[in-house]
Short mmCIF file of C-alpha atoms in Angstrom, two decimals:
data_model
loop_
_atom_site.label_atom_id
_atom_site.label_comp_id
_atom_site.label_asym_id
_atom_site.label_seq_id
_atom_site.Cartn_x
_atom_site.Cartn_y
_atom_site.Cartn_z
CA MET F 1 122.52 98.59 119.61
CA LYS F 2 121.79 100.25 122.94
CA ALA F 3 120.14 103.67 123.02
CA VAL F 4 118.33 106.10 125.34
CA VAL F 5 114.62 105.69 124.58
CA TYR F 6 111.80 108.04 125.59
CA GLU F 7 109.09 106.13 127.48
CA GLY F 8 106.85 109.05 128.49
CA PRO F 9 107.02 112.16 130.67
CA ARG F 10 110.09 112.02 132.91
CA SER F 11 110.87 108.45 131.91
CA VAL F 12 113.69 107.18 129.72
CA SER F 13 115.32 103.78 129.51
CA VAL F 14 118.40 102.29 127.91
CA LYS F 15 117.37 99.43 125.69
CA GLU F 16 118.18 97.61 122.47
CA VAL F 17 116.95 99.26 119.27
CA PRO F 18 117.59 98.36 115.61
CA ASP F 19 121.14 99.15 114.59
CA ALA F 20 121.85 102.41 112.84
CA LYS F 21 123.15 101.67 109.34
CA ILE F 22 124.03 103.19 105.99
CA GLU F 23 120.75 103.78 104.14
CA ARG F 24 121.85 106.07 101.30
CA PRO F 25 125.15 106.47 99.41
CA THR F 26 125.71 109.89 101.03
CA ASP F 27 125.40 108.55 104.61
CA VAL F 28 128.13 108.25 107.21
CA LEU F 29 127.87 105.88 110.16
CA VAL F 30 129.48 107.22 113.35
CA LYS F 31 130.40 105.18 116.41
CA ILE F 32 129.36 107.52 119.22
CA THR F 33 131.95 107.94 121.94
CA CYS F 34 130.58 111.08 123.62
CA THR F 35 127.04 112.47 123.62
CA ASN F 36 125.49 115.11 125.85
CA ILE F 37 122.20 115.63 127.63
CA CYS F 38 120.95 119.05 126.54
CA GLY F 39 118.50 121.44 128.14
CA SER F 40 116.41 121.07 124.99
CA ASP F 41 116.15 117.35 125.74
CA LEU F 42 114.46 118.25 129.02
CA HIS F 43 111.50 119.91 127.28
CA MET F 44 110.86 116.56 125.59
CA TYR F 45 111.74 114.51 128.66
CA GLU F 46 109.15 116.43 130.69
CA GLY F 47 106.43 115.79 128.11
CA ARG F 48 106.28 119.42 127.01
CA THR F 49 106.54 118.56 123.30
CA ASP F 50 104.99 115.95 121.03
CA PHE F 51 108.10 113.75 120.92
CA GLU F 52 106.99 110.18 120.17
CA ARG F 53 107.35 107.44 122.74
CA GLY F 54 109.99 104.97 121.66
CA GLY F 55 112.10 107.68 120.03
CA VAL F 56 115.82 108.00 120.70
CA PHE F 57 117.16 111.21 122.24
CA GLY F 58 120.48 112.90 121.56
CA HIS F 59 121.52 115.78 119.31
CA GLU F 60 124.95 116.67 120.77
CA ASN F 61 127.16 113.96 119.31
CA LEU F 62 130.80 113.12 118.70
CA GLY F 63 132.52 109.95 117.62
CA GLN F 64 134.63 108.03 115.14
CA VAL F 65 133.54 107.19 111.61
CA ALA F 66 132.79 103.47 111.34
CA GLU F 67 131.47 103.26 107.77
CA VAL F 68 130.79 105.55 104.81
CA GLY F 69 128.41 105.34 101.86
CA ASN F 70 129.91 104.91 98.40
CA ALA F 71 129.12 108.54 97.45
CA VAL F 72 131.06 109.99 100.41
CA ASP F 73 134.34 111.60 99.29
CA ARG F 74 135.77 113.71 102.10
CA VAL F 75 135.03 111.79 105.28
CA LYS F 76 137.00 108.58 105.86
CA VAL F 77 136.63 105.59 108.15
CA GLY F 78 138.53 106.32 111.36
CA ASP F 79 138.03 110.09 111.27
CA TRP F 80 136.97 111.74 114.51
CA VAL F 81 133.99 114.00 113.87
CA ALA F 82 131.63 116.33 115.69
CA VAL F 83 128.11 116.22 114.28
CA PRO F 84 126.03 119.43 114.19
CA PHE F 85 122.55 118.96 115.60
CA ASN F 86 121.18 120.52 112.40
CA ILE F 87 120.84 118.05 109.54
CA GLY F 88 121.44 119.94 106.31
CA CYS F 89 121.69 118.85 102.71
CA GLY F 90 124.27 121.41 101.68
CA PHE F 91 122.61 122.29 98.38
CA CYS F 92 119.19 123.83 99.07
CA LYS F 93 118.65 127.59 99.01
CA ASN F 94 118.95 127.93 102.78
CA CYS F 95 121.99 125.69 103.18
CA GLU F 96 123.76 127.60 100.41
CA ARG F 97 123.09 130.82 102.34
CA GLY F 98 124.61 129.33 105.50
CA LEU F 99 121.23 128.68 107.13
CA SER F 100 121.73 124.98 107.80
CA ALA F 101 119.22 125.06 110.69
CA TYR F 102 116.52 125.71 108.10
CA CYS F 103 117.38 123.12 105.45
CA LEU F 104 114.56 122.70 102.93
CA THR F 105 115.47 119.13 101.96
CA THR F 106 115.93 117.00 105.06
CA ASN F 107 112.50 117.47 106.67
CA PRO F 108 109.84 117.87 103.94
CA GLY F 109 107.10 120.29 104.94
CA MET F 110 109.28 121.97 107.55
CA ALA F 111 112.41 124.10 107.28
CA GLY F 112 114.96 122.33 109.43
CA ALA F 113 115.84 118.88 110.73
CA ALA F 114 117.70 117.54 113.76
CA TYR F 115 118.59 114.30 115.52
CA GLY F 116 116.21 113.04 118.21
CA PHE F 117 114.19 116.24 118.30
CA ALA F 118 110.42 116.83 118.32
CA ASP F 119 109.00 117.93 114.95
CA MET F 120 112.46 117.96 113.38
CA GLY F 121 112.16 114.90 111.18
CA PRO F 122 112.32 111.11 111.57
CA TYR F 123 115.96 111.01 112.61
CA ARG F 124 117.01 109.04 115.66
CA GLY F 125 119.27 110.68 118.17
CA GLY F 126 122.84 109.86 119.09
CA GLN F 127 122.46 108.87 122.73
CA ALA F 128 123.23 105.45 121.33
CA GLU F 129 126.14 103.33 120.23
CA TYR F 130 125.90 104.43 116.60
CA LEU F 131 124.40 107.31 114.63
CA ARG F 132 123.48 107.54 110.95
CA VAL F 133 124.54 110.94 109.58
CA PRO F 134 122.79 111.90 106.32
CA TYR F 135 124.79 113.92 103.79
CA GLY F 136 127.87 113.01 105.79
CA ASP F 137 130.38 115.00 103.75
CA TYR F 138 128.43 118.15 104.57
CA ASN F 139 127.39 117.41 108.13
CA CYS F 140 130.50 115.86 109.67
CA LEU F 141 133.09 118.26 111.06
CA LYS F 142 136.48 116.55 110.99
CA LEU F 143 138.46 117.04 114.20
CA PRO F 144 142.19 117.55 114.88
CA PRO F 145 144.60 114.87 116.15
CA ASP F 146 143.80 115.65 119.78
CA ALA F 147 140.10 114.82 119.33
CA GLU F 148 140.10 111.66 121.41
CA GLU F 149 141.69 113.29 124.45
CA LYS F 150 139.57 116.46 124.16
CA GLN F 151 136.20 114.85 123.50
CA SER F 152 134.52 116.79 126.30
CA ASP F 153 135.53 120.01 124.58
CA TYR F 154 134.89 119.11 120.96
CA VAL F 155 131.47 117.58 121.65
CA MET F 156 130.27 121.07 122.58
CA LEU F 157 130.67 121.96 118.87
CA ALA F 158 127.58 119.89 118.10
CA ASP F 159 125.27 122.47 119.66
CA ILE F 160 125.83 124.55 122.74
CA PHE F 161 129.12 126.32 122.01
CA PRO F 162 127.94 127.46 118.55
CA THR F 163 124.49 128.22 119.98
CA GLY F 164 125.94 130.43 122.70
CA TRP F 165 128.10 132.19 120.11
CA HIS F 166 125.04 132.53 117.82
CA CYS F 167 123.11 134.27 120.58
CA THR F 168 125.75 136.98 120.82
CA GLU F 169 125.61 137.35 117.04
CA LEU F 170 121.81 137.63 117.08
CA ALA F 171 122.11 140.34 119.71
CA GLY F 172 124.59 142.22 117.52
CA MET F 173 127.37 142.19 120.09
CA GLN F 174 130.59 144.09 119.32
CA PRO F 175 133.90 144.09 121.24
CA GLY F 176 133.88 146.46 124.20
CA GLU F 177 130.15 146.17 124.83
CA CYS F 178 128.30 145.20 127.97
CA VAL F 179 126.24 142.00 127.79
CA VAL F 180 123.59 140.49 130.06
CA VAL F 181 122.74 136.81 129.73
CA TYR F 182 119.54 135.44 131.21
CA GLY F 183 120.05 131.80 132.13
CA ALA F 184 123.20 130.06 133.40
CA GLY F 185 122.40 126.64 132.07
CA PRO F 186 124.89 125.13 129.59
CA VAL F 187 123.79 127.37 126.71
CA GLY F 188 123.77 130.50 128.86
CA LEU F 189 127.26 129.71 130.14
CA MET F 190 128.47 129.14 126.57
CA CYS F 191 126.88 132.45 125.60
CA ALA F 192 128.68 134.25 128.43
CA TYR F 193 131.91 132.46 127.52
CA SER F 194 131.52 133.50 123.88
CA ALA F 195 130.95 137.11 124.90
CA MET F 196 134.12 137.02 126.98
CA ILE F 197 136.13 135.57 124.08
CA LYS F 198 134.69 138.22 121.75
CA GLY F 199 135.85 141.05 123.99
CA ALA F 200 132.86 142.17 126.03
CA CYS F 201 133.76 144.81 128.61
CA MET F 202 131.31 143.30 131.10
CA VAL F 203 129.23 140.13 131.11
CA MET F 204 126.41 139.69 133.63
CA VAL F 205 124.68 136.32 134.04
CA VAL F 206 121.25 136.03 135.67
CA ASP F 207 120.23 132.79 137.38
CA ARG F 208 119.55 131.52 140.87
CA HIS F 209 121.39 128.20 141.05
CA PRO F 210 124.63 128.67 143.04
CA ASP F 211 126.59 126.01 141.16
CA ARG F 212 125.80 127.60 137.80
CA LEU F 213 126.50 131.12 139.03
CA ARG F 214 129.88 129.95 140.35
CA LEU F 215 130.74 128.68 136.89
CA ALA F 216 129.78 132.05 135.43
CA GLU F 217 132.11 133.76 137.89
CA SER F 218 134.90 131.32 137.04
CA ILE F 219 135.10 132.79 133.51
CA GLY F 220 135.04 136.39 134.73
CA ALA F 221 131.31 137.10 134.46
CA ILE F 222 129.30 138.91 137.13
CA ALA F 223 126.75 136.62 138.76
CA ILE F 224 123.26 138.05 139.38
CA ASP F 225 121.02 135.99 141.65
CA ASP F 226 117.41 136.82 140.79
CA SER F 227 116.18 135.17 143.97
CA LYS F 228 117.78 138.00 145.94
CA GLY F 229 116.12 140.88 144.14
CA SER F 230 114.91 142.16 140.79
CA PRO F 231 117.43 141.19 138.10
CA VAL F 232 116.46 144.28 136.11
CA GLU F 233 117.32 146.55 139.01
CA GLN F 234 120.61 144.73 139.54
CA VAL F 235 121.54 145.11 135.86
CA LEU F 236 120.63 148.80 135.86
CA LYS F 237 122.67 149.40 139.00
CA LEU F 238 125.73 147.77 137.44
CA THR F 239 125.32 149.85 134.26
CA ASN F 240 124.71 153.22 135.92
CA GLY F 241 121.04 153.13 135.02
CA ILE F 242 121.66 152.79 131.28
CA GLY F 243 121.17 149.06 130.77
CA ALA F 244 123.28 146.52 128.92
CA ASP F 245 124.26 147.10 125.29
CA ARG F 246 123.16 143.57 124.42
CA GLY F 247 120.91 141.00 126.03
CA CYS F 248 120.83 137.25 125.51
CA GLU F 249 117.87 134.97 126.22
CA CYS F 250 119.09 131.47 127.05
CA VAL F 251 116.12 130.17 129.06
CA GLY F 252 113.08 129.66 126.82
CA TYR F 253 109.40 129.13 127.40
CA GLN F 254 109.73 127.24 130.69
CA ALA F 255 111.16 130.27 132.46
CA HIS F 256 109.96 130.47 136.05
CA ASP F 257 110.30 132.82 138.97
CA PRO F 258 112.22 132.02 142.17
CA GLN F 259 109.00 130.70 143.71
CA GLY F 260 108.68 128.11 140.94
CA HIS F 261 105.81 129.68 138.99
CA GLU F 262 106.21 129.41 135.24
CA HIS F 263 106.07 132.54 133.09
CA PRO F 264 106.89 131.99 129.40
CA ASN F 265 107.28 135.74 128.88
CA MET F 266 109.41 136.47 131.95
CA THR F 267 112.91 136.59 130.53
CA MET F 268 111.84 138.29 127.31
CA ASN F 269 110.24 141.15 129.21
CA ASN F 270 113.12 141.34 131.69
CA LEU F 271 115.46 141.76 128.74
CA VAL F 272 113.44 144.63 127.31
CA HIS F 273 113.84 146.38 130.66
CA SER F 274 117.50 145.35 131.11
CA VAL F 275 118.80 146.41 127.69
CA LYS F 276 119.47 150.05 126.83
CA PHE F 277 117.66 152.20 124.30
CA THR F 278 118.68 151.04 120.76
CA GLY F 279 120.23 147.89 122.22
CA GLY F 280 119.99 144.40 120.77
CA ILE F 281 118.49 141.15 122.07
CA GLY F 282 119.37 137.63 120.93
CA VAL F 283 117.02 134.73 121.66
CA VAL F 284 118.17 131.10 121.49
CA GLY F 285 116.07 129.77 124.39
CA VAL F 286 113.51 127.34 122.97
CA TYR F 287 109.99 128.58 122.22
CA ILE F 288 107.50 126.32 120.44
CA PRO F 289 104.27 126.90 118.47
CA GLN F 290 102.16 124.65 120.72
CA ASP F 291 102.71 123.48 124.28
CA PRO F 292 100.81 120.25 125.03
CA ALA F 293 101.14 120.79 128.79
CA PRO F 294 101.02 124.57 129.24
CA GLN F 295 101.42 126.10 132.68
CA ASP F 296 100.22 129.37 131.13
CA LYS F 297 96.94 129.09 129.16
CA LEU F 298 98.04 131.64 126.59
CA TYR F 299 101.14 129.63 125.77
CA ALA F 300 99.13 126.60 124.67
CA ASP F 301 99.35 128.19 121.22
CA GLY F 302 102.80 129.65 121.68
CA ASP F 303 101.56 133.14 122.60
CA ILE F 304 103.10 135.35 125.27
CA ILE F 305 102.27 138.78 126.66
CA PHE F 306 105.24 140.82 125.43
CA ASP F 307 106.12 144.38 126.44
CA TYR F 308 106.10 145.44 122.80
CA GLY F 309 105.30 149.07 123.56
CA LEU F 310 108.45 149.53 125.64
CA PHE F 311 110.45 147.44 123.17
CA TRP F 312 109.33 149.74 120.34
CA PHE F 313 109.79 152.90 122.42
CA LYS F 314 113.37 151.94 123.25
CA GLY F 315 114.18 151.24 119.60
CA GLN F 316 115.54 147.80 120.37
CA LYS F 317 116.21 145.01 117.90
CA VAL F 318 115.71 141.29 118.41
CA GLY F 319 117.12 138.26 116.61
CA THR F 320 115.79 134.75 117.16
CA GLY F 321 116.03 131.17 116.05
CA GLN F 322 118.02 127.97 116.17
CA CYS F 323 121.74 128.14 115.58
CA ASN F 324 123.15 127.38 112.15
CA VAL F 325 125.95 125.30 113.66
CA LYS F 326 128.00 125.05 110.47
CA ALA F 327 128.31 128.84 110.36
CA TYR F 328 130.53 128.70 113.45
CA ASN F 329 131.80 125.20 114.22
CA ARG F 330 135.05 125.31 112.22
CA GLN F 331 136.20 128.54 113.84
CA LEU F 332 135.22 127.36 117.30
CA ARG F 333 136.96 124.02 116.69
CA ASP F 334 140.17 125.92 116.00
CA LEU F 335 139.76 127.97 119.19
CA ILE F 336 139.66 124.68 121.10
CA TYR F 337 142.59 123.18 119.19
CA THR F 338 144.86 126.14 119.91
CA GLY F 339 143.85 126.25 123.57
CA ARG F 340 142.02 129.54 123.25
CA ALA F 341 138.74 127.95 124.35
CA LYS F 342 137.95 125.10 126.74
CA PRO F 343 134.16 124.75 126.83
CA SER F 344 134.35 121.56 128.90
CA PHE F 345 134.60 123.76 132.01
CA ILE F 346 130.84 123.28 132.37
CA VAL F 347 130.98 119.46 132.46
CA SER F 348 130.12 118.03 135.87
CA HIS F 349 129.49 114.37 135.06
CA GLN F 350 130.90 111.90 132.52
CA LEU F 351 128.82 108.75 132.75
CA PRO F 352 128.27 105.50 130.87
CA LEU F 353 125.17 105.36 128.70
CA ALA F 354 123.56 102.90 131.12
CA GLU F 355 123.29 105.64 133.75
CA ALA F 356 121.26 107.94 131.48
CA PRO F 357 117.93 107.48 133.34
CA ASP F 358 119.43 108.67 136.65
CA ALA F 359 121.35 111.43 134.88
CA TYR F 360 118.18 112.75 133.25
CA GLN F 361 116.43 112.80 136.62
CA HIS F 362 119.22 114.76 138.32
CA PHE F 363 119.76 117.18 135.43
CA ASP F 364 116.04 117.84 135.08
CA ALA F 365 115.76 118.57 138.82
CA ARG F 366 118.68 121.03 138.56
CA ASP F 367 120.26 119.18 141.46
CA ASP F 368 123.29 120.96 142.85
CA GLY F 369 126.45 120.12 140.92
CA TRP F 370 124.67 118.68 137.87
CA THR F 371 125.63 121.39 135.39
CA LYS F 372 126.35 119.33 132.27
CA VAL F 373 126.27 115.59 131.62
CA THR F 374 128.15 113.72 128.93
CA LEU F 375 127.33 110.10 128.20
CA GLN F 376 129.83 107.56 126.91
CA PRO F 377 128.22 104.63 125.08
CA ALA F 378 131.45 102.65 125.00
CA ALA F 379 132.06 102.92 128.76
#
């Protein structure tokens, strides 16, 4: 089968790899019809993780069930399914508590597994014609009858829509509160969108890319361009000097200033200053224990200089970590089905799998208009 293969820093190719297949009775084999390029893929694409050369990318996947193992009861051949990027077993202590991102079974020696993701197990990604889904009854989310026509919406259930929602939960957001989101990439936009759906009185989105800020404005958020002045000062001005009730970090360790200098601690410290006394901060931007190509020497071991004194003085709270997709994906699926949510508003390009190398290059460069790319292996 054809798949997107990592060749080295800033180099991927589409080539033939061994076919995905049923390996265990609990497996489901999915024919991938829609798969996204994620901002998390870019960390690996740029060589900023230890992702192995020859590995297959892709953790935002949707498709139609092609085959099931003989121990699969619920999922049937022909079902349309969205596949969470977390690979859970469904029966370990963490999965039973709803913490599917930290499954204790699927990646021995580490809590948590994912498709095509550095340090998250031996699982190939779904930027390919087929994907093997372990524990398929648990991990496959069955989709409504309109799945085929709304693929660009439902595929967001694999990661970024739940992740954006999760960030607002980590921050402790309640209806009627004011929220600031740092980062208007796909996850940041989904976070802002989630806050709007959940009844925020004001949502501010900090970025500097005009195309992304326009998308933020299209859903009713206030765009803050940090290249035109301190984002902290802009947030404080909009909140009468108080700061936002909740802050959301959707950038991660490759945060950089408008001049292009990388500061892994930049958005975290900006949030401490932007959020009010006793406010909450949610962090879903990726941070890793070791950076093999650090632009900041301290971050080689995952360390940042954090304004902990001010954080403590303001009595703020912070929640962090990968999204437990299964905690949210059913509810968000139903928001899409009823027309309450349309997360595909961020999609700028729908391309055949063969165009993945060019798509990665454009998306990584943040070229104007390249806000979210979906790949279609069958095209």
